[in-house]
GROMACS .gro file of C-alpha atoms in nm:
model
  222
    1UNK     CA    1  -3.478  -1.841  -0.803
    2UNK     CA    2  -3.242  -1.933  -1.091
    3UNK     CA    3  -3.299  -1.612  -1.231
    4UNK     CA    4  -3.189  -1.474  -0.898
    5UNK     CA    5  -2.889  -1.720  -0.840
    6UNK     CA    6  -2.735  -1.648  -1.166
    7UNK     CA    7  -2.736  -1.235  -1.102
    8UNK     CA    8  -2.576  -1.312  -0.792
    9UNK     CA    9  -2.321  -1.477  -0.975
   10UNK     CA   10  -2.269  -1.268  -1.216
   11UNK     CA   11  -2.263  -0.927  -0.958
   12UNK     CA   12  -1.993  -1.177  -0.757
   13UNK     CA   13  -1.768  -1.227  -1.096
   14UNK     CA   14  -1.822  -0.833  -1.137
   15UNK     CA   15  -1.666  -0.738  -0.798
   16UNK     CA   16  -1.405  -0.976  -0.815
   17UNK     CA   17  -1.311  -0.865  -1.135
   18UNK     CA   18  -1.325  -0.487  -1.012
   19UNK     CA   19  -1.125  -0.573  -0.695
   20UNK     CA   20  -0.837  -0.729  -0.918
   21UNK     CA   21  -0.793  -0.418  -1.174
   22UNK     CA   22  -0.727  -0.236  -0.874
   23UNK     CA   23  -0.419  -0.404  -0.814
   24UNK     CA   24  -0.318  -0.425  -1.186
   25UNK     CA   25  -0.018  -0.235  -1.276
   26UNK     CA   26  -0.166   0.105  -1.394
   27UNK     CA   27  -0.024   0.268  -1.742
   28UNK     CA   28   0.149   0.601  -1.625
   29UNK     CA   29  -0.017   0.863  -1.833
   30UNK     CA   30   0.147   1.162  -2.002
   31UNK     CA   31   0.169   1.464  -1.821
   32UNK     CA   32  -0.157   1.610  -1.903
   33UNK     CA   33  -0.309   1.960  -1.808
   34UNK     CA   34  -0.616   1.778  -1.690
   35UNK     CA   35  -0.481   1.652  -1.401
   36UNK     CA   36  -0.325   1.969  -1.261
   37UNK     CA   37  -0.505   2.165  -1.029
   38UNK     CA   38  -0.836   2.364  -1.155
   39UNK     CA   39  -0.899   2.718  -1.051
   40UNK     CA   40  -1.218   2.549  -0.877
   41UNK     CA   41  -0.924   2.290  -0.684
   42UNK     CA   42  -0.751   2.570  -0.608
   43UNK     CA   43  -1.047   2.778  -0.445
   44UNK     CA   44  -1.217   2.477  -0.313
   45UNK     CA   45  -0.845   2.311  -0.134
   46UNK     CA   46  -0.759   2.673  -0.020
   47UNK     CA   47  -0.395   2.591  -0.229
   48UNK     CA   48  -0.228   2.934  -0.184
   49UNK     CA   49   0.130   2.768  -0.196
   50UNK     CA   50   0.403   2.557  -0.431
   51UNK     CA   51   0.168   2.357  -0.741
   52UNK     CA   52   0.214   1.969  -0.650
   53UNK     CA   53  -0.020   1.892  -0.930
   54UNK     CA   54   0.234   1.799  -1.182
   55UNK     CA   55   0.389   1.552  -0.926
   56UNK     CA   56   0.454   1.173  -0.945
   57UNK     CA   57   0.142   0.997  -0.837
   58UNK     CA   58  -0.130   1.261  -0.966
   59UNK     CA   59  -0.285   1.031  -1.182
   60UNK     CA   60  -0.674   0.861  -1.287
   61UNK     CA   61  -0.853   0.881  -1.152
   62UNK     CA   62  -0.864   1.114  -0.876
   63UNK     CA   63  -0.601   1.404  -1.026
   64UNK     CA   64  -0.436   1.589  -0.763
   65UNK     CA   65  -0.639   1.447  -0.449
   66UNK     CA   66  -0.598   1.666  -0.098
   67UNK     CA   67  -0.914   1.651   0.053
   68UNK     CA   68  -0.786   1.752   0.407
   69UNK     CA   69  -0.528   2.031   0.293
   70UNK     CA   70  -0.246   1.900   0.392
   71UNK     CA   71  -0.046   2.071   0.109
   72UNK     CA   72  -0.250   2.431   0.118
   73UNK     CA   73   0.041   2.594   0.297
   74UNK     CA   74   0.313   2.359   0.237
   75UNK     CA   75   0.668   2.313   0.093
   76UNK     CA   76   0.875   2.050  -0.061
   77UNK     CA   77   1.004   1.901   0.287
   78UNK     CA   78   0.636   1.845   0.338
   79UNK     CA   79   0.511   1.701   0.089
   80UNK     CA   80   0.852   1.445   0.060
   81UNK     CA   81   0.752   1.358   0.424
   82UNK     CA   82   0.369   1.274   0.331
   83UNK     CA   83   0.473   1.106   0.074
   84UNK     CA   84   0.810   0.859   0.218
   85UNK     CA   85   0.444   0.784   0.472
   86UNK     CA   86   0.265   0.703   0.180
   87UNK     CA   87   0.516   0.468   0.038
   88UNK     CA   88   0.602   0.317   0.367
   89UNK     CA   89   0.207   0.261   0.412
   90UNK     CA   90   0.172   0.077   0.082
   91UNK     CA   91   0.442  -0.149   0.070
   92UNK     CA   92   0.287  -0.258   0.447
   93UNK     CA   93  -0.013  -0.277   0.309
   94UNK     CA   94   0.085  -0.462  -0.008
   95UNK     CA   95   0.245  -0.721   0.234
   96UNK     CA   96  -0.029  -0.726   0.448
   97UNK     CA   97  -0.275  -0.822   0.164
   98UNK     CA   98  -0.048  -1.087   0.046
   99UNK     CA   99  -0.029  -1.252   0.352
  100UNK     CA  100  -0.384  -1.241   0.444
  101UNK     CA  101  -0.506  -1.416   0.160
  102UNK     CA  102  -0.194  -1.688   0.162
  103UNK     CA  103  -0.320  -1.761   0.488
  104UNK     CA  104  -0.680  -1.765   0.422
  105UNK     CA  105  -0.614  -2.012   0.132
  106UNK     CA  106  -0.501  -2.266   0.427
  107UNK     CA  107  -0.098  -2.168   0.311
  108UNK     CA  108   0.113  -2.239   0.665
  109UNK     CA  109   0.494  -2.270   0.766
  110UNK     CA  110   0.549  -2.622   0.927
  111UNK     CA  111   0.437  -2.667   1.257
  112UNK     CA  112   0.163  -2.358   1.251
  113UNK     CA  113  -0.117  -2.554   1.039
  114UNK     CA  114  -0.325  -2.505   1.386
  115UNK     CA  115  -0.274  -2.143   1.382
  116UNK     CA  116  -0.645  -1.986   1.206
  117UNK     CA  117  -0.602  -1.717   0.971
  118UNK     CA  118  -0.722  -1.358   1.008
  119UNK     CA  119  -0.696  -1.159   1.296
  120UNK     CA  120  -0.788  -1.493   1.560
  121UNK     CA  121  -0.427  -1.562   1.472
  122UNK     CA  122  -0.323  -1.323   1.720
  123UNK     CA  123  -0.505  -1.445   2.029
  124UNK     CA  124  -0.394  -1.824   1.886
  125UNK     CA  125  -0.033  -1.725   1.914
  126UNK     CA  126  -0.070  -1.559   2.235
  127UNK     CA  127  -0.243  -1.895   2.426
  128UNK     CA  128   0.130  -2.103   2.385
  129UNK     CA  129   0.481  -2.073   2.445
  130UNK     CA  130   0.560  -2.132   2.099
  131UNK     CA  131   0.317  -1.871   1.975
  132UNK     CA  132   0.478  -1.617   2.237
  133UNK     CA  133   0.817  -1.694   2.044
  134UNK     CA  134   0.708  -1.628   1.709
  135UNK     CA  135   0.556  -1.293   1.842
  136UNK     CA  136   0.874  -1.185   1.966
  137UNK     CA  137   1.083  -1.285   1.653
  138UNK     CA  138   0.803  -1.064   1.468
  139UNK     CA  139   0.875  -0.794   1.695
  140UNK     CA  140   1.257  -0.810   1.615
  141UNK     CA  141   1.184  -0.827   1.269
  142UNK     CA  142   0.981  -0.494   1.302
  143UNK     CA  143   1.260  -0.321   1.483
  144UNK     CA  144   1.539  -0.459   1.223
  145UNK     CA  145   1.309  -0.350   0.979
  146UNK     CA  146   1.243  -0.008   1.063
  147UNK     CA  147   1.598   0.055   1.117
  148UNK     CA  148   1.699  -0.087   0.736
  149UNK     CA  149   1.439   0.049   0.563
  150UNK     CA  150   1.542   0.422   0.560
  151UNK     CA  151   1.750   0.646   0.372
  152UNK     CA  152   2.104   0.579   0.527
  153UNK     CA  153   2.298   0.971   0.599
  154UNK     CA  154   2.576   0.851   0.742
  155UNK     CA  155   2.674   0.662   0.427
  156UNK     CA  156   2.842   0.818   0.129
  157UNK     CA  157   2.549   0.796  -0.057
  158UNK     CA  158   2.223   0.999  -0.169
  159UNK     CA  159   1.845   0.821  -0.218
  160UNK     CA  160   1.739   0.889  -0.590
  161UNK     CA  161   1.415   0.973  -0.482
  162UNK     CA  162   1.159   0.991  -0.140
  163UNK     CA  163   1.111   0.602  -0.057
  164UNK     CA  164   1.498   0.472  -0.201
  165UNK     CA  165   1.613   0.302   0.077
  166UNK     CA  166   1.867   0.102  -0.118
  167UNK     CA  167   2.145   0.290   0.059
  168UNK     CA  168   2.445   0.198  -0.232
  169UNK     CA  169   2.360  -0.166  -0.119
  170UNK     CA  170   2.050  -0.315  -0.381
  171UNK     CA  171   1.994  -0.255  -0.737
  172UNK     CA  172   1.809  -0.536  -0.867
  173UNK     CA  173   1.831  -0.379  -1.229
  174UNK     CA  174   1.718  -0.029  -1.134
  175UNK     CA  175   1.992   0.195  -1.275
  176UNK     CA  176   2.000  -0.015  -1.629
  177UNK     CA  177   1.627   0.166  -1.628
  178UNK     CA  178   1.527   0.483  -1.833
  179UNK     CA  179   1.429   0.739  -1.682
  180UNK     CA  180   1.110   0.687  -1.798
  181UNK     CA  181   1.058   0.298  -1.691
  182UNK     CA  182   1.206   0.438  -1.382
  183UNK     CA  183   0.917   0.695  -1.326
  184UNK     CA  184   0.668   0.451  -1.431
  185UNK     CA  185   0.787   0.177  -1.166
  186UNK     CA  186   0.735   0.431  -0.904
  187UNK     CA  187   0.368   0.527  -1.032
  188UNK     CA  188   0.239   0.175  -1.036
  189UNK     CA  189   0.428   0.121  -0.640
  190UNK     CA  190   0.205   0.446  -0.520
  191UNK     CA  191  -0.105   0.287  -0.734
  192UNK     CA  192  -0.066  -0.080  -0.592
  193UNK     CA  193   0.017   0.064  -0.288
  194UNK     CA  194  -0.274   0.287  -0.220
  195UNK     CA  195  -0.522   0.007  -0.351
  196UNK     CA  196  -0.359  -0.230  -0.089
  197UNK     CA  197  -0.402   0.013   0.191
  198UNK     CA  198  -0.788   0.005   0.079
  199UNK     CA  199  -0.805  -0.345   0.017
  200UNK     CA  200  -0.642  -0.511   0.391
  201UNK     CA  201  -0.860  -0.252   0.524
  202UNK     CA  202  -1.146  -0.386   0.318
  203UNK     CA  203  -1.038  -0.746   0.457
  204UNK     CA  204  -0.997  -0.682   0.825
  205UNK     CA  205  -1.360  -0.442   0.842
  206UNK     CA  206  -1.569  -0.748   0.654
  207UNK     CA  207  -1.362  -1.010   0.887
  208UNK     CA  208  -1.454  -0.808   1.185
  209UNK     CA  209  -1.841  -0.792   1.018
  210UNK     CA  210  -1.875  -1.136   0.992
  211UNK     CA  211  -1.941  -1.078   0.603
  212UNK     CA  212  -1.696  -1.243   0.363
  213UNK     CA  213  -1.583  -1.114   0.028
  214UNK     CA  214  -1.352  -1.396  -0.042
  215UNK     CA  215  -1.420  -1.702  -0.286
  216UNK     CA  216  -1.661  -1.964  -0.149
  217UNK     CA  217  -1.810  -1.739   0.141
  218UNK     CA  218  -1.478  -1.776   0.383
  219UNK     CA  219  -1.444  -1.547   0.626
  220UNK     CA  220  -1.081  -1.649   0.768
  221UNK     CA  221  -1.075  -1.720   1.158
  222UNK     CA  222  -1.424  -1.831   1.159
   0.00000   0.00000   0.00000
């Protein structure tokens, strides 16, 4: 039995430690021939079009990934609208993650510490008045949100690249960048971004199990 509860522990440490190097910053590799697109890619994807292979975010491990083909017949304005989707998805998804483990460690704005983490929350809000408010302000927020968080046309300004919604307004530092800090900023967002969208979906399908992957066996909500 000790034999047994010390593997567990040690498989435990393993898949913790695996779930956090998915979310470490990733080192933007040089732009290497082994991650373009193979003449076995290119017969088994059906790619008959423009090369994407040498494009930001074809990286380790996966190389150029398009399982489903949505880049065999396309162009540029396709793949910049898969990929402002992809960026919009992650940065979601990187918010989503944050704020389903604050909450599941017990974190709480004033006057919500009743509220249970996970997705009960949502049927807890919906039961009071006050719960129906906060809904509501979260549903302006969205709408606000969506609005902001595009490139704007009608100002006398152009986005950098798919996904700069700054809009002339925000810098935060960027433009004192290289170019090539600059390019690897935007390679770790798509990394941390696509490991989020895998990791609240992670969250949300154990939660929904009933099988926790969180420290001490919690499975928020329950």
């Amino acid at each position: 039995l000790k034999y047994k509860s010390t593997m567990m522990k040690v498989t435990v440490l393993a898949a913790l430690v695996g779930s956090a190097a998915a979310f470490a910053p990733a080192q933007q590799a040089p732009a290497s021939t082994a991650l373009g697109v193979t003449a076995a890619q290119k017969e088994f994807f059906g790619i008959t079009s423009m090369d994407f292979s040498k494009s930001l975010g074809v990286q380790p491990p996966l190389g150029f990934f398009d399982p489903l083909g949505l880049l065999t017949d396309g162009d540029e304005e396709t793949f910049d609208d898969l990929r402002e989707k992809e960026i919009k998805h992650g940065r979601v998804a990187m918010l989503a993650v944050t704020g389903y483990l604050t909450t599941a460690a017990g974190i709480r704005f004033p006057g919500a510490e009743d509220i249970p983490a996970g997705l009960s929350s949502w049927q807890a809000l919906l039961d009071t008045k006050d719960g129906m408010n906060v809904l509501m302000q979260m549903g302006a927020f969205f709408v606000v949100a969506e609005i902001v968080n595009r490139d704007a046309h009608w100002l006398d300004n152009k986005a950098e690249f798919v996904g700069d919604y700054r809009n002339g307004a925000l810098d935060f530092g960027w433009d004192k960048l290289s170019d090539a800090s600059k390019m690897n900023k935007r390679a770790i967002e798509l990394n941390q971004g696509r490991a989020a969208m895998m990791g609240i979906w992670g969250l949300v399908t154990h939660e929904i199990m009933g099988v926790s992957i969180l420290p001490g066996g919690l499975i928020p909500g329950q």
